[in-house]
């Protein structure tokens, strides 16, 4: 597996509160949510990145699959996003 690199990202208070809310709803760490967003951004904006070495592609897909599976499992246990409650009350 590729060597892991560390970085520090600073968010505005509003963005971080949003990430914390999503983290609480999904049970995923904020880091996993940020990784998923980064992977999606790279895939959508730099498609050649996804056409790189097979090992790189497999790693990115594996990370994305892990995050999606955790989110799916969290949704199966009955957890709901607050916006769903607002839509149903309309």
PDB file of C-alpha atoms in Angstrom:
ATOM      1  CA  UNK A   1       0.000   0.000   0.000  1.00  0.00           C
ATOM      2  CA  UNK A   2       1.132   3.542  -0.677  1.00  0.00           C
ATOM      3  CA  UNK A   3       2.836   5.487   2.063  1.00  0.00           C
ATOM      4  CA  UNK A   4       0.416   7.666   4.030  1.00  0.00           C
ATOM      5  CA  UNK A   5       1.085  11.390   4.152  1.00  0.00           C
ATOM      6  CA  UNK A   6      -0.230  13.799   6.762  1.00  0.00           C
ATOM      7  CA  UNK A   7      -1.638  17.254   6.175  1.00  0.00           C
ATOM      8  CA  UNK A   8      -3.438  19.901   8.167  1.00  0.00           C
ATOM      9  CA  UNK A   9      -6.566  21.565   6.848  1.00  0.00           C
ATOM     10  CA  UNK A  10      -8.101  24.597   8.483  1.00  0.00           C
ATOM     11  CA  UNK A  11     -11.844  25.158   8.138  1.00  0.00           C
ATOM     12  CA  UNK A  12     -13.988  28.125   8.998  1.00  0.00           C
ATOM     13  CA  UNK A  13     -16.088  27.565  12.101  1.00  0.00           C
ATOM     14  CA  UNK A  14     -19.257  27.206  10.014  1.00  0.00           C
ATOM     15  CA  UNK A  15     -17.745  24.567   7.721  1.00  0.00           C
ATOM     16  CA  UNK A  16     -16.307  22.615  10.646  1.00  0.00           C
ATOM     17  CA  UNK A  17     -19.648  22.675  12.472  1.00  0.00           C
ATOM     18  CA  UNK A  18     -21.242  21.262   9.327  1.00  0.00           C
ATOM     19  CA  UNK A  19     -18.634  18.513   9.162  1.00  0.00           C
ATOM     20  CA  UNK A  20     -19.175  17.709  12.839  1.00  0.00           C
ATOM     21  CA  UNK A  21     -22.934  17.487  12.265  1.00  0.00           C
ATOM     22  CA  UNK A  22     -22.490  15.099   9.350  1.00  0.00           C
ATOM     23  CA  UNK A  23     -19.994  13.114  11.415  1.00  0.00           C
ATOM     24  CA  UNK A  24     -22.521  12.760  14.236  1.00  0.00           C
ATOM     25  CA  UNK A  25     -25.252  11.698  11.812  1.00  0.00           C
ATOM     26  CA  UNK A  26     -23.177   9.172   9.888  1.00  0.00           C
ATOM     27  CA  UNK A  27     -20.867   7.945  12.622  1.00  0.00           C
ATOM     28  CA  UNK A  28     -17.932   8.656  10.326  1.00  0.00           C
ATOM     29  CA  UNK A  29     -14.898  10.607  11.466  1.00  0.00           C
ATOM     30  CA  UNK A  30     -14.531  14.088   9.994  1.00  0.00           C
ATOM     31  CA  UNK A  31     -11.332  12.894   8.281  1.00  0.00           C
ATOM     32  CA  UNK A  32     -13.248  10.203   6.365  1.00  0.00           C
ATOM     33  CA  UNK A  33     -15.801  12.736   5.173  1.00  0.00           C
ATOM     34  CA  UNK A  34     -13.028  15.066   4.005  1.00  0.00           C
ATOM     35  CA  UNK A  35     -11.202  12.201   2.248  1.00  0.00           C
ATOM     36  CA  UNK A  36     -14.406  11.256   0.401  1.00  0.00           C
ATOM     37  CA  UNK A  37     -14.904  14.873  -0.694  1.00  0.00           C
ATOM     38  CA  UNK A  38     -11.300  15.092  -1.912  1.00  0.00           C
ATOM     39  CA  UNK A  39     -11.573  11.842  -3.860  1.00  0.00           C
ATOM     40  CA  UNK A  40     -14.814  12.995  -5.467  1.00  0.00           C
ATOM     41  CA  UNK A  41     -13.256  16.356  -6.372  1.00  0.00           C
ATOM     42  CA  UNK A  42     -10.214  14.698  -7.956  1.00  0.00           C
ATOM     43  CA  UNK A  43     -12.368  12.242  -9.899  1.00  0.00           C
ATOM     44  CA  UNK A  44     -14.699  14.953 -11.194  1.00  0.00           C
ATOM     45  CA  UNK A  45     -12.081  17.598 -11.985  1.00  0.00           C
ATOM     46  CA  UNK A  46      -8.971  15.582 -12.842  1.00  0.00           C
ATOM     47  CA  UNK A  47     -10.132  12.427 -14.620  1.00  0.00           C
ATOM     48  CA  UNK A  48      -6.564  11.597 -15.673  1.00  0.00           C
ATOM     49  CA  UNK A  49      -5.789  11.087 -11.994  1.00  0.00           C
ATOM     50  CA  UNK A  50      -8.129   8.084 -12.087  1.00  0.00           C
ATOM     51  CA  UNK A  51      -6.380   6.741 -15.163  1.00  0.00           C
ATOM     52  CA  UNK A  52      -3.047   6.588 -13.350  1.00  0.00           C
ATOM     53  CA  UNK A  53      -1.314   3.466 -12.078  1.00  0.00           C
ATOM     54  CA  UNK A  54      -3.631   0.577 -11.242  1.00  0.00           C
ATOM     55  CA  UNK A  55      -2.460   0.496  -7.617  1.00  0.00           C
ATOM     56  CA  UNK A  56      -3.321   4.182  -7.205  1.00  0.00           C
ATOM     57  CA  UNK A  57      -6.738   3.668  -8.779  1.00  0.00           C
ATOM     58  CA  UNK A  58      -7.442   0.630  -6.610  1.00  0.00           C
ATOM     59  CA  UNK A  59      -6.435   2.492  -3.456  1.00  0.00           C
ATOM     60  CA  UNK A  60      -8.695   5.443  -4.227  1.00  0.00           C
ATOM     61  CA  UNK A  61     -11.635   3.172  -5.046  1.00  0.00           C
ATOM     62  CA  UNK A  62     -11.035   1.136  -1.888  1.00  0.00           C
ATOM     63  CA  UNK A  63     -11.038   4.270   0.264  1.00  0.00           C
ATOM     64  CA  UNK A  64     -14.204   5.513  -1.382  1.00  0.00           C
ATOM     65  CA  UNK A  65     -15.906   2.124  -0.967  1.00  0.00           C
ATOM     66  CA  UNK A  66     -15.043   2.045   2.744  1.00  0.00           C
ATOM     67  CA  UNK A  67     -16.560   5.475   3.330  1.00  0.00           C
ATOM     68  CA  UNK A  68     -19.688   4.668   1.310  1.00  0.00           C
ATOM     69  CA  UNK A  69     -20.188   1.345   3.107  1.00  0.00           C
ATOM     70  CA  UNK A  70     -19.895   3.028   6.498  1.00  0.00           C
ATOM     71  CA  UNK A  71     -22.434   5.626   5.411  1.00  0.00           C
ATOM     72  CA  UNK A  72     -24.764   2.921   4.080  1.00  0.00           C
ATOM     73  CA  UNK A  73     -24.519   0.954   7.319  1.00  0.00           C
ATOM     74  CA  UNK A  74     -25.236   4.066   9.346  1.00  0.00           C
ATOM     75  CA  UNK A  75     -28.343   4.786   7.265  1.00  0.00           C
ATOM     76  CA  UNK A  76     -29.578   1.203   7.698  1.00  0.00           C
ATOM     77  CA  UNK A  77     -29.724   1.589  11.467  1.00  0.00           C
ATOM     78  CA  UNK A  78     -32.502   4.163  11.140  1.00  0.00           C
ATOM     79  CA  UNK A  79     -30.402   7.303  11.376  1.00  0.00           C
ATOM     80  CA  UNK A  80     -31.819  10.176   9.397  1.00  0.00           C
ATOM     81  CA  UNK A  81     -30.528  13.464   8.187  1.00  0.00           C
ATOM     82  CA  UNK A  82     -32.358  16.415   9.812  1.00  0.00           C
ATOM     83  CA  UNK A  83     -33.300  17.757   6.376  1.00  0.00           C
ATOM     84  CA  UNK A  84     -35.419  14.629   5.851  1.00  0.00           C
ATOM     85  CA  UNK A  85     -37.552  15.591   8.838  1.00  0.00           C
ATOM     86  CA  UNK A  86     -38.076  19.084   7.426  1.00  0.00           C
ATOM     87  CA  UNK A  87     -39.203  17.770   4.044  1.00  0.00           C
ATOM     88  CA  UNK A  88     -41.699  15.349   5.583  1.00  0.00           C
ATOM     89  CA  UNK A  89     -43.327  18.069   7.678  1.00  0.00           C
ATOM     90  CA  UNK A  90     -44.068  20.221   4.619  1.00  0.00           C
TER      91      UNK A  90
END
